mmCIF file of C-alpha atoms in Angstrom:
data_model
loop_
_atom_site.group_PDB
_atom_site.id
_atom_site.type_symbol
_atom_site.label_atom_id
_atom_site.label_comp_id
_atom_site.label_asym_id
_atom_site.label_seq_id
_atom_site.Cartn_x
_atom_site.Cartn_y
_atom_site.Cartn_z
ATOM 1 C CA MET A 1 0.164 0.214 -0.096
ATOM 2 C CA GLY A 2 2.935 2.271 0.513
ATOM 3 C CA ALA A 3 3.499 3.574 -3.474
ATOM 4 C CA VAL A 4 -0.516 4.419 -3.098
ATOM 5 C CA LEU A 5 -0.134 6.089 0.030
ATOM 6 C CA GLY A 6 2.793 8.268 -0.654
ATOM 7 C CA SER A 7 2.736 12.029 0.547
ATOM 8 C CA THR A 8 1.488 14.099 -2.199
ATOM 9 C CA GLY A 9 1.617 17.245 -0.769
ATOM 10 C CA LEU A 10 -2.055 18.010 -1.582
ATOM 11 C CA SER A 11 -5.117 17.841 0.556
ATOM 12 C CA PRO A 12 -7.863 15.140 -0.238
ATOM 13 C CA GLY A 13 -10.185 16.402 -2.873
ATOM 14 C CA ALA A 14 -7.324 18.157 -4.813
ATOM 15 C CA PHE A 15 -7.264 15.990 -7.744
ATOM 16 C CA ALA A 16 -10.402 17.897 -9.458
ATOM 17 C CA GLN A 17 -12.099 15.579 -12.061
ATOM 18 C CA ALA A 18 -11.307 17.327 -15.799
ATOM 19 C CA PRO A 19 -13.686 18.965 -17.691
ATOM 20 C CA GLY A 20 -15.490 16.317 -19.824
ATOM 21 C CA THR A 21 -14.017 13.467 -18.177
ATOM 22 C CA LYS A 22 -16.527 10.893 -17.667
ATOM 23 C CA PRO A 23 -16.921 9.827 -13.778
ATOM 24 C CA VAL A 24 -15.950 6.196 -13.000
ATOM 25 C CA ILE A 25 -17.479 5.085 -9.902
ATOM 26 C CA LEU A 26 -15.800 1.998 -7.726
ATOM 27 C CA VAL A 27 -17.861 0.375 -5.194
ATOM 28 C CA VAL A 28 -15.780 -1.760 -2.481
ATOM 29 C CA GLY A 29 -18.054 -3.232 -0.471
ATOM 30 C CA ASP A 30 -19.016 -6.444 1.202
ATOM 31 C CA SER A 31 -22.284 -8.798 0.583
ATOM 32 C CA LEU A 32 -24.812 -5.921 1.363
ATOM 33 C CA SER A 33 -23.507 -4.270 -2.240
ATOM 34 C CA ALA A 34 -22.578 -7.890 -3.640
ATOM 35 C CA GLU A 35 -26.535 -8.691 -4.025
ATOM 36 C CA TYR A 36 -25.856 -11.849 -1.908
ATOM 37 C CA GLY A 37 -29.357 -13.573 -2.202
ATOM 38 C CA LEU A 38 -30.670 -11.421 -4.774
ATOM 39 C CA LYS A 39 -31.043 -11.891 -8.800
ATOM 40 C CA ARG A 40 -28.608 -10.053 -10.630
ATOM 41 C CA GLY A 41 -29.805 -6.269 -11.272
ATOM 42 C CA GLU A 42 -31.862 -6.037 -7.916
ATOM 43 C CA GLY A 43 -28.733 -4.950 -5.570
ATOM 44 C CA TRP A 44 -28.746 -1.518 -4.544
ATOM 45 C CA VAL A 45 -25.230 -1.110 -6.535
ATOM 46 C CA PRO A 46 -26.933 -2.137 -9.868
ATOM 47 C CA LEU A 47 -30.116 -0.015 -9.484
ATOM 48 C CA LEU A 48 -27.390 3.045 -9.050
ATOM 49 C CA GLU A 49 -26.409 2.373 -12.682
ATOM 50 C CA LYS A 50 -29.827 2.524 -13.457
ATOM 51 C CA ARG A 51 -30.648 6.005 -11.676
ATOM 52 C CA LEU A 52 -27.322 7.543 -13.307
ATOM 53 C CA ALA A 53 -29.125 6.586 -16.730
ATOM 54 C CA ASP A 54 -32.355 8.076 -15.684
ATOM 55 C CA GLN A 55 -31.022 11.615 -14.941
ATOM 56 C CA LYS A 56 -28.725 11.659 -17.533
ATOM 57 C CA ILE A 57 -25.159 11.087 -15.693
ATOM 58 C CA ALA A 58 -22.929 9.359 -18.009
ATOM 59 C CA ALA A 59 -20.706 7.872 -15.196
ATOM 60 C CA THR A 60 -19.229 3.953 -15.242
ATOM 61 C CA VAL A 61 -20.112 1.745 -12.130
ATOM 62 C CA VAL A 62 -17.860 -0.992 -10.894
ATOM 63 C CA ASN A 63 -18.730 -3.026 -8.422
ATOM 64 C CA ALA A 64 -15.524 -4.364 -6.874
ATOM 65 C CA SER A 65 -17.876 -5.798 -3.675
ATOM 66 C CA ILE A 66 -17.348 -9.383 -2.500
ATOM 67 C CA SER A 67 -19.368 -10.942 0.118
ATOM 68 C CA GLY A 68 -17.713 -12.162 3.198
ATOM 69 C CA ASP A 69 -15.065 -9.353 2.972
ATOM 70 C CA THR A 70 -13.485 -7.331 5.378
ATOM 71 C CA THR A 71 -11.519 -4.025 5.581
ATOM 72 C CA SER A 72 -8.376 -5.698 5.776
ATOM 73 C CA GLY A 73 -9.345 -7.984 2.544
ATOM 74 C CA GLY A 74 -10.580 -4.611 0.963
ATOM 75 C CA ARG A 75 -7.397 -2.725 1.934
ATOM 76 C CA ALA A 76 -5.421 -5.389 0.424
ATOM 77 C CA ARG A 77 -7.136 -5.571 -2.792
ATOM 78 C CA LEU A 78 -7.549 -1.368 -3.148
ATOM 79 C CA ALA A 79 -4.122 -0.661 -4.817
ATOM 80 C CA SER A 80 -4.760 -2.925 -7.752
ATOM 81 C CA LEU A 81 -8.445 -1.655 -8.278
ATOM 82 C CA LEU A 82 -7.265 1.697 -8.211
ATOM 83 C CA LYS A 83 -4.596 0.531 -10.377
ATOM 84 C CA GLN A 84 -6.896 -0.899 -12.888
ATOM 85 C CA HIS A 85 -10.270 1.056 -13.038
ATOM 86 C CA LYS A 86 -8.855 4.485 -12.044
ATOM 87 C CA PRO A 87 -11.708 5.765 -10.774
ATOM 88 C CA THR A 88 -12.939 9.325 -10.009
ATOM 89 C CA HIS A 89 -15.310 8.297 -7.131
ATOM 90 C CA VAL A 90 -14.970 5.381 -4.619
ATOM 91 C CA VAL A 91 -17.402 4.258 -2.355
ATOM 92 C CA LEU A 92 -16.340 2.370 0.523
ATOM 93 C CA GLU A 93 -19.343 -0.136 2.138
ATOM 94 C CA LEU A 94 -16.838 -2.196 4.484
ATOM 95 C CA GLY A 95 -16.641 -2.823 8.356
ATOM 96 C CA GLY A 96 -19.958 -5.163 8.977
ATOM 97 C CA ASN A 97 -18.052 -8.428 8.643
ATOM 98 C CA ASP A 98 -14.927 -6.891 10.961
ATOM 99 C CA ALA A 99 -17.927 -6.718 13.298
ATOM 100 C CA LEU A 100 -19.489 -9.855 12.950
ATOM 101 C CA ARG A 101 -16.283 -11.659 13.589
ATOM 102 C CA GLY A 102 -15.152 -9.797 16.523
ATOM 103 C CA LEU A 103 -12.381 -8.071 14.800
ATOM 104 C CA PRO A 104 -10.830 -4.930 16.962
ATOM 105 C CA ILE A 105 -12.467 -1.575 16.198
ATOM 106 C CA GLN A 106 -9.045 0.254 16.017
ATOM 107 C CA ASN A 107 -8.157 -2.445 13.334
ATOM 108 C CA THR A 108 -11.481 -1.383 11.466
ATOM 109 C CA GLU A 109 -10.589 2.293 11.842
ATOM 110 C CA ASP A 110 -7.234 2.106 10.456
ATOM 111 C CA ASN A 111 -8.015 0.084 7.502
ATOM 112 C CA LEU A 112 -10.536 2.716 6.502
ATOM 113 C CA THR A 113 -8.836 5.452 7.072
ATOM 114 C CA GLN A 114 -5.817 4.015 5.161
ATOM 115 C CA MET A 115 -8.225 2.755 1.927
ATOM 116 C CA THR A 116 -9.310 6.682 2.011
ATOM 117 C CA LYS A 117 -6.200 7.922 1.889
ATOM 118 C CA ALA A 118 -4.897 5.558 -0.882
ATOM 119 C CA ALA A 119 -8.329 6.323 -2.895
ATOM 120 C CA GLN A 120 -7.777 10.132 -2.508
ATOM 121 C CA ALA A 121 -4.444 9.716 -3.180
ATOM 122 C CA ALA A 122 -5.013 8.227 -6.451
ATOM 123 C CA GLY A 123 -7.365 10.946 -7.459
ATOM 124 C CA ALA A 124 -10.617 9.674 -6.255
ATOM 125 C CA ARG A 125 -13.667 11.544 -4.090
ATOM 126 C CA VAL A 126 -14.778 8.850 -1.735
ATOM 127 C CA LEU A 127 -17.504 8.337 0.490
ATOM 128 C CA ILE A 128 -17.612 6.231 3.437
ATOM 129 C CA VAL A 129 -20.582 4.473 3.745
ATOM 130 C CA GLY A 130 -21.646 3.517 7.501
ATOM 131 C CA MET A 131 -22.997 -0.053 9.160
ATOM 132 C CA GLN A 132 -24.292 -0.627 12.599
ATOM 133 C CA VAL A 133 -24.405 -3.507 14.684
ATOM 134 C CA PRO A 134 -27.258 -5.400 16.766
ATOM 135 C CA PRO A 135 -27.830 -4.025 20.061
ATOM 136 C CA ASN A 136 -27.054 -7.512 21.573
ATOM 137 C CA TYR A 137 -23.268 -6.668 20.738
ATOM 138 C CA GLY A 138 -23.163 -4.286 23.913
ATOM 139 C CA GLY A 139 -23.827 -0.800 24.074
ATOM 140 C CA ASP A 140 -20.609 0.238 24.311
ATOM 141 C CA TYR A 141 -19.125 -1.688 21.008
ATOM 142 C CA LEU A 142 -22.350 -0.459 19.194
ATOM 143 C CA GLN A 143 -21.661 3.345 19.955
ATOM 144 C CA ARG A 144 -17.612 2.545 19.208
ATOM 145 C CA PHE A 145 -18.202 1.149 15.889
ATOM 146 C CA GLU A 146 -20.316 3.424 14.553
ATOM 147 C CA ALA A 147 -18.669 5.970 15.176
ATOM 148 C CA ILE A 148 -15.752 5.060 13.377
ATOM 149 C CA PHE A 149 -17.058 6.179 10.128
ATOM 150 C CA GLN A 150 -17.819 9.428 11.036
ATOM 151 C CA LYS A 151 -14.627 9.730 12.370
ATOM 152 C CA VAL A 152 -12.380 8.453 9.322
ATOM 153 C CA ALA A 153 -14.926 10.885 7.237
ATOM 154 C CA THR A 154 -13.833 13.897 9.163
ATOM 155 C CA ALA A 155 -10.255 12.559 9.725
ATOM 156 C CA THR A 156 -10.030 12.406 6.164
ATOM 157 C CA LYS A 157 -12.155 15.190 4.406
ATOM 158 C CA ALA A 158 -14.421 12.431 2.726
ATOM 159 C CA ALA A 159 -18.026 12.030 2.413
ATOM 160 C CA VAL A 160 -20.231 9.846 4.921
ATOM 161 C CA VAL A 161 -23.539 7.837 4.764
ATOM 162 C CA PRO A 162 -24.021 7.403 8.454
ATOM 163 C CA PHE A 163 -26.240 3.790 8.158
ATOM 164 C CA LEU A 164 -26.520 2.187 5.000
ATOM 165 C CA LEU A 165 -29.384 0.347 6.411
ATOM 166 C CA HIS A 166 -31.379 3.082 7.896
ATOM 167 C CA GLY A 167 -35.023 2.924 7.255
ATOM 168 C CA VAL A 168 -34.526 -0.508 6.548
ATOM 169 C CA ALA A 169 -33.085 -2.373 9.646
ATOM 170 C CA ASP A 170 -34.851 0.176 12.027
ATOM 171 C CA GLY A 171 -37.982 0.615 10.439
ATOM 172 C CA PRO A 172 -41.042 -0.391 11.221
ATOM 173 C CA ASP A 173 -41.398 -3.163 8.587
ATOM 174 C CA ALA A 174 -37.746 -4.388 9.114
ATOM 175 C CA ALA A 175 -38.664 -8.496 9.946
ATOM 176 C CA ASN A 176 -40.000 -8.527 6.319
ATOM 177 C CA LEU A 177 -37.087 -6.475 4.829
ATOM 178 C CA PHE A 178 -34.484 -8.963 5.437
ATOM 179 C CA GLN A 179 -33.507 -12.717 3.977
ATOM 180 C CA PRO A 180 -34.262 -15.670 6.485
ATOM 181 C CA ASP A 181 -30.485 -15.096 7.798
ATOM 182 C CA ARG A 182 -31.815 -11.996 9.229
ATOM 183 C CA ILE A 183 -28.869 -10.019 8.102
ATOM 184 C CA HIS A 184 -29.129 -9.836 3.982
ATOM 185 C CA PRO A 185 -31.734 -7.317 2.654
ATOM 186 C CA VAL A 186 -34.377 -8.802 0.232
ATOM 187 C CA ALA A 187 -34.856 -7.040 -3.092
ATOM 188 C CA ALA A 188 -37.626 -4.687 -2.033
ATOM 189 C CA ALA A 189 -35.193 -3.326 0.873
ATOM 190 C CA GLN A 190 -32.839 -2.332 -2.319
ATOM 191 C CA PRO A 191 -34.149 1.574 -3.589
ATOM 192 C CA ARG A 192 -34.481 2.653 0.259
ATOM 193 C CA MET A 193 -30.494 1.701 0.930
ATOM 194 C CA LEU A 194 -29.643 3.096 -2.732
ATOM 195 C CA ASP A 195 -31.534 6.370 -1.543
ATOM 196 C CA ASN A 196 -29.341 6.327 1.778
ATOM 197 C CA VAL A 197 -26.219 6.539 -0.683
ATOM 198 C CA TRP A 198 -27.528 8.945 -3.152
ATOM 199 C CA PRO A 199 -27.647 12.063 -2.058
ATOM 200 C CA GLU A 200 -23.813 12.307 -0.791
ATOM 201 C CA LEU A 201 -22.518 10.196 -3.849
ATOM 202 C CA LYS A 202 -24.553 13.324 -6.176
ATOM 203 C CA LYS A 203 -23.030 16.022 -4.233
ATOM 204 C CA LEU A 204 -19.572 14.164 -4.917
ATOM 205 C CA LEU A 205 -20.297 13.772 -8.475
ATOM 206 C CA GLY A 206 -21.083 17.630 -8.512
ATOM 207 C CA ARG A 207 -24.926 17.473 -9.788
#
């Protein structure tokens, strides 16, 4: 990661998108973005492609999400993704599996921080997508984990979505919006997930 994270002397966002450049949005996530348990085209990332087309925003979406991925896994493969796709925007949707595996919160924070800095150093604007864990993890862990995403975003001047599953996991119809595993949202929940991401992403796209 060292080569990607090399000091540029520029602040995050200093790599302004050249006029006329077609945006490339790289989504690096886990099963919540990889259409786990869904038919192809039903997930929030494919729905994002449709929304961009509907709004006449000429952008390419690259979904590099892998079910089961952690922030460590994402960090390990990010450099090659940045080199291959040269994204103008990077959406980081990772962290949920770190919590499910009981990994140290500091490790998750460090990984997200380094991924954000690497993407920014490569010229991309970054959107960090937050996650929450169930109450049975304990109040202290819940609060510390939830705070990671805003903390990293503030430190790196990245954009942030507080909770990808807002209105899904914490809504009145939550029981009907998840697959039998109670972890992965059904197709009917995907538009709401996109609606949670869209406002911040649209800002980054300069529209």
